[in-house]
Coordinates of C-alpha atoms in Angstrom, one line a residue:
M80 CA 115.9 56.4 172.9
A81 CA 119.2 58.5 172.1
G82 CA 118.5 60.9 174.5
K83 CA 118.1 57.8 177.1
A84 CA 121.6 55.9 176.1
Q85 CA 123.1 59.5 176.1
G86 CA 121.7 60.1 179.6
E87 CA 122.5 56.3 180.9
R88 CA 126.3 56.8 179.7
R89 CA 126.5 60.3 181.4
A90 CA 125.1 58.9 184.7
G91 CA 128.3 56.0 184.2
L92 CA 130.6 58.3 183.7
L93 CA 129.5 60.2 186.7
N94 CA 129.6 57.2 188.9
G95 CA 132.6 56.0 187.5
I96 CA 134.4 59.3 188.6
A97 CA 132.5 59.4 192.2
A98 CA 133.8 55.4 192.7
Y99 CA 137.6 56.1 191.9
G100 CA 137.1 60.1 193.0
M101 CA 136.3 58.1 196.4
W102 CA 139.1 55.6 196.3
G103 CA 141.5 58.1 195.5
L104 CA 140.7 60.4 198.4
V105 CA 140.8 57.5 200.7
P106 CA 144.1 58.3 202.4
L107 CA 142.5 61.3 203.9
F108 CA 140.3 58.7 205.9
W109 CA 142.4 56.5 207.2
P110 CA 144.6 58.8 209.5
L111 CA 141.4 60.0 211.0
L112 CA 141.4 56.7 212.9
K113 CA 143.9 57.2 215.0
P114 CA 145.0 56.3 217.3
A115 CA 143.9 52.7 215.7
G116 CA 146.8 50.5 214.3
A117 CA 146.8 49.4 210.9
I118 CA 145.8 45.8 211.9
E119 CA 142.9 47.0 213.9
I120 CA 141.5 49.6 211.4
L121 CA 141.9 46.1 209.0
A122 CA 139.9 44.1 211.4
H123 CA 137.3 46.6 211.7
R124 CA 137.3 47.1 208.0
M125 CA 136.9 43.6 207.2
T126 CA 134.0 43.0 210.1
W127 CA 131.9 46.0 209.4
S128 CA 132.4 45.5 205.5
L129 CA 130.4 41.9 205.8
V130 CA 127.5 44.2 208.0
V131 CA 127.3 47.0 205.5
V132 CA 126.8 44.2 202.4
A133 CA 124.7 41.6 204.3
V134 CA 122.7 44.6 204.5
A135 CA 122.6 45.6 201.0
L136 CA 122.4 42.1 199.5
A137 CA 119.6 41.6 202.1
V138 CA 117.5 44.7 200.5
V139 CA 117.9 43.6 196.8
R140 CA 117.4 40.0 197.8
R141 CA 120.3 38.4 196.2
W142 CA 121.6 35.5 197.9
S143 CA 121.4 32.3 194.9
W144 CA 125.0 32.9 194.4
A145 CA 125.4 32.0 198.1
G146 CA 124.3 28.5 197.7
E147 CA 126.3 27.8 194.2
L148 CA 129.4 28.8 195.6
I149 CA 129.0 26.7 198.4
R150 CA 128.7 23.6 196.3
Q151 CA 131.4 24.3 194.3
P152 CA 134.8 23.6 196.6
R153 CA 137.2 25.0 193.7
R154 CA 135.5 28.6 193.3
L155 CA 135.2 28.9 197.8
A156 CA 139.1 27.9 197.6
L157 CA 139.2 30.7 194.9
V158 CA 137.6 33.2 196.9
A159 CA 139.4 32.1 200.3
V160 CA 142.8 33.0 198.9
A161 CA 141.4 36.3 197.2
A162 CA 140.8 37.4 200.7
A163 CA 144.1 36.4 201.9
V164 CA 145.7 38.2 199.2
I165 CA 143.3 42.0 199.5
T166 CA 143.6 41.1 203.4
V167 CA 147.4 41.5 202.3
N168 CA 146.2 44.5 200.5
W169 CA 143.9 46.4 202.9
G170 CA 146.5 45.8 205.5
L171 CA 149.4 47.4 203.5
Y172 CA 148.0 50.3 202.5
I173 CA 146.3 51.4 205.6
W174 CA 149.6 51.3 207.2
S175 CA 151.6 53.2 204.6
V176 CA 149.0 56.0 205.2
N177 CA 149.4 56.4 208.5
T178 CA 153.3 56.2 208.6
G179 CA 153.5 58.6 205.8
H180 CA 153.8 56.2 202.4
V181 CA 151.3 58.4 200.4
V182 CA 153.2 58.4 197.3
E183 CA 155.2 54.7 197.5
A184 CA 151.5 53.8 197.8
S185 CA 149.7 55.2 195.0
L186 CA 153.1 54.4 192.8
G187 CA 151.9 50.6 193.6
Y188 CA 148.0 51.7 192.0
F189 CA 150.6 53.1 189.0
I190 CA 152.7 50.3 188.3
N191 CA 149.2 48.1 188.9
P192 CA 148.2 47.6 184.9
L193 CA 152.1 46.8 183.9
V194 CA 152.1 43.9 186.6
T195 CA 149.1 42.5 185.1
I196 CA 150.6 42.6 182.2
A197 CA 153.6 41.1 183.1
M198 CA 151.7 38.3 185.3
G199 CA 149.7 37.4 181.9
V200 CA 152.7 36.4 180.2
L201 CA 154.6 34.4 183.0
L202 CA 151.3 32.5 184.5
L203 CA 148.4 32.3 181.4
K204 CA 151.5 32.5 178.4
E205 CA 149.8 35.8 177.2
R206 CA 152.1 37.6 173.7
L207 CA 152.0 41.1 174.3
R208 CA 152.4 43.5 171.3
P209 CA 155.5 45.6 170.9
A210 CA 154.0 48.2 172.6
Q211 CA 152.8 46.5 175.6
W212 CA 156.7 45.2 175.6
A213 CA 158.0 48.7 175.7
A214 CA 155.5 49.6 178.5
V215 CA 156.7 46.8 180.9
G216 CA 160.3 47.7 179.9
V217 CA 160.2 51.3 180.8
G218 CA 158.1 50.7 184.0
F219 CA 160.5 48.3 185.3
A220 CA 163.7 50.9 184.3
A221 CA 161.2 53.2 186.8
V222 CA 161.7 50.6 189.3
I223 CA 165.4 50.3 189.3
V224 CA 165.5 54.5 189.3
L225 CA 162.8 54.4 192.1
T226 CA 165.2 51.9 193.6
V227 CA 168.2 54.4 194.0
G228 CA 166.0 57.1 194.9
Y229 CA 164.5 55.7 198.0
G230 CA 168.1 53.6 198.6
R231 CA 166.1 50.3 198.2
P232 CA 163.5 48.8 196.5
P233 CA 159.8 50.3 196.3
W234 CA 159.1 47.4 198.7
I235 CA 155.4 49.1 199.4
S236 CA 154.7 49.9 195.6
L237 CA 155.9 46.3 194.6
V238 CA 153.4 44.5 197.5
L239 CA 150.6 46.4 196.3
A240 CA 151.0 46.1 192.8
F241 CA 151.6 42.2 192.9
S242 CA 148.9 41.8 195.7
F243 CA 146.0 43.8 194.1
A244 CA 147.5 41.7 190.5
T245 CA 147.2 38.4 191.7
Y246 CA 143.6 39.2 193.2
G247 CA 142.7 40.2 190.2
L248 CA 143.6 37.3 188.5
V249 CA 141.9 35.3 191.0
K250 CA 138.8 37.0 190.7
K251 CA 138.6 36.7 187.2
K252 CA 138.4 33.0 187.7
V253 CA 136.4 33.0 190.3
N254 CA 134.0 35.1 188.3
L255 CA 131.9 36.8 191.1
G256 CA 129.7 40.3 190.9
G257 CA 131.8 43.1 192.8
F258 CA 129.5 42.6 195.6
E259 CA 128.9 39.0 195.7
S260 CA 132.7 38.8 195.7
L261 CA 133.1 41.5 198.2
A262 CA 130.3 39.6 200.2
A263 CA 132.3 36.1 200.0
E264 CA 135.3 37.7 200.7
T265 CA 134.9 39.8 204.5
A266 CA 132.3 36.1 205.0
I267 CA 135.6 34.6 205.4
Q268 CA 137.8 37.9 207.0
F269 CA 135.0 37.9 209.3
L270 CA 135.3 35.6 211.9
P271 CA 139.6 36.0 212.3
A272 CA 138.9 39.7 212.8
L273 CA 136.5 39.1 215.1
A274 CA 138.4 37.3 217.5
Y275 CA 141.2 39.6 216.4
L276 CA 139.1 42.3 217.9
G277 CA 137.8 40.0 221.0
W278 CA 141.8 39.4 222.1
L279 CA 142.6 43.4 221.3
S280 CA 139.4 43.9 223.8
A281 CA 140.5 41.5 226.6
Q282 CA 143.6 43.1 226.5
G283 CA 142.6 46.5 226.7
E284 CA 143.8 47.6 223.9
S285 CA 141.2 48.0 221.7
T286 CA 140.2 52.0 220.9
F287 CA 136.8 51.3 220.0
T288 CA 135.3 51.6 223.2
S289 CA 137.8 53.5 224.8
Q290 CA 138.0 56.8 222.9
G291 CA 134.7 58.1 222.6
P292 CA 131.7 57.4 220.1
G293 CA 132.9 59.7 217.3
H294 CA 136.3 57.3 217.1
A295 CA 133.7 54.1 217.5
A296 CA 131.2 55.5 214.6
L297 CA 134.3 56.3 212.1
L298 CA 135.9 52.5 212.7
A299 CA 132.2 51.4 212.0
A300 CA 132.6 53.8 208.8
T301 CA 135.0 51.5 207.4
G302 CA 132.5 49.6 206.0
V303 CA 130.8 52.3 203.9
V304 CA 134.1 53.2 203.2
T305 CA 134.5 50.1 201.5
A306 CA 131.4 49.4 199.8
L307 CA 129.9 52.6 198.7
P308 CA 132.7 53.1 195.8
L309 CA 131.9 49.5 194.9
V310 CA 128.2 50.7 194.4
C311 CA 129.3 53.2 192.0
F312 CA 131.9 51.2 190.3
G313 CA 129.0 48.7 189.4
A314 CA 126.8 51.4 188.0
A315 CA 129.3 52.7 186.1
A316 CA 130.4 49.1 184.8
I317 CA 127.3 48.2 183.4
R318 CA 127.0 52.0 181.5
V319 CA 130.0 52.7 179.7
P320 CA 132.7 51.0 177.3
L321 CA 135.3 49.3 179.5
S322 CA 138.2 51.3 178.0
T323 CA 136.5 54.7 179.5
L324 CA 137.0 52.7 182.7
G325 CA 140.7 51.9 182.0
L326 CA 141.3 55.5 181.3
L327 CA 139.2 56.0 184.5
Q328 CA 141.1 53.5 186.8
Y329 CA 144.3 56.3 186.6
L330 CA 142.1 58.8 188.4
A331 CA 142.4 57.0 192.0
P332 CA 146.4 56.9 192.2
V333 CA 146.7 60.5 190.3
F334 CA 144.7 61.9 193.7
Q335 CA 146.4 59.5 196.0
F336 CA 149.9 61.1 194.5
L337 CA 148.6 64.6 194.8
L338 CA 147.7 64.1 198.2
G339 CA 150.8 63.0 199.2
V340 CA 152.6 65.6 197.7
L341 CA 150.6 68.7 197.8
Y342 CA 148.9 67.5 201.5
F343 CA 150.8 65.5 203.2
R344 CA 154.0 67.0 202.2
E345 CA 155.9 64.1 201.4
A346 CA 159.6 64.4 199.9
M347 CA 159.7 63.8 196.1
P348 CA 163.4 64.3 195.5
A349 CA 164.8 64.4 191.5
E350 CA 165.2 60.8 191.1
R351 CA 161.9 59.8 192.4
W352 CA 160.5 62.7 190.3
A353 CA 162.2 60.3 187.2
G354 CA 161.0 57.7 188.6
F355 CA 157.5 58.5 188.3
A356 CA 158.1 60.4 185.1
L357 CA 159.0 56.6 183.9
V358 CA 156.1 55.2 185.3
W359 CA 153.6 57.4 183.0
L360 CA 155.7 57.3 180.0
A361 CA 154.8 53.2 180.4
L362 CA 151.0 53.9 181.5
T363 CA 150.9 56.5 178.5
L364 CA 152.7 53.8 175.6
L365 CA 149.7 51.1 177.5
T366 CA 146.9 53.6 177.1
A367 CA 147.4 54.8 173.6
D368 CA 147.7 50.8 172.6
A369 CA 145.1 49.7 174.4
W370 CA 143.2 52.7 172.4
R371 CA 144.6 51.5 168.9
A372 CA 143.6 47.7 170.0
A373 CA 139.4 49.1 170.5
R374 CA 139.4 50.9 167.8
R375 CA 140.6 48.0 165.3
S376 CA 138.2 46.0 167.0
R377 CA 135.5 48.4 166.3
V378 CA 136.4 48.7 162.8
A379 CA 136.6 44.7 162.4
G380 CA 133.3 44.9 163.8
F381 CA 131.5 47.1 161.7
S382 CA 132.5 44.2 158.8
T383 CA 131.5 41.3 160.9
P384 CA 128.1 41.5 162.6
Q385 CA 129.2 39.9 166.2
V386 CA 126.5 39.3 169.1
E387 CA 127.8 41.8 172.0
K388 CA 129.2 40.5 175.3
P389 CA 128.6 42.4 178.9
A390 CA 131.2 44.1 179.8
S391 CA 133.0 42.9 183.2
A392 CA 135.9 44.3 184.8
V393 CA 137.9 43.9 188.3
V394 CA 137.2 46.2 190.7
D395 CA 139.4 47.4 193.4
A396 CA 137.2 46.5 196.7

């Protein structure tokens, strides 16, 4: 039994690394879709994601959640909000990568945990531990330093961070699984996306049919690029502790940052390095505090028998 449990944990870890690795390396994919613009790519991503997820759900015959969701207008409205917010996040990220702002986009996902904590305080009236306050303060200082470095607020990073934090907050309230949530969100996105692609084709500006079958196949592959990391994440989420997933989530922005600096050769003057260093310091404080809190919980669990609850996590779809 111990060997089986160890094998499950190893499989979960590998799936987690695969999921966050794919999310981290996705900046290599979006430039392949040029000359399609960011909005056209986004529309194809919405359309083909629904196709891929619908096929997957049909194979596993997992549709009962859809009827329940339709009968709950409040949850359905929250799904619509999640779909709108992730549309902004996806669209801005694609545009950022294809216009040479990979490093600034990666910063958005570095500071996302800090924004999530700040939103918890402001919206949910959560109480922070001293180390969490310190991390948020250092993160705020980093934004000031980066504002000086860029000569403007790092708006790409901030919009990505706040949109994804809002998305996570809404998904938590909806309480749907990753695949089901993606299916519901893309179902809402599908008709507007399809209408836009139809209009683009009518204007003679669609690249789907004008750039050859290889380009069309790449645009269709946006559905797989969206869904495959989600499958790996789902396999990881049920096999490894949330504390481990919390550490793995930093793989994606690390890979994105390295691609921006080493592959795309984006400029990193001293003041930007200083800003990023402050962000990494804030995340170190946050991670160390989370580990201490988890260890105290485990110690308390040994002294007080508890029923273990299933892990859940918000997914970057």
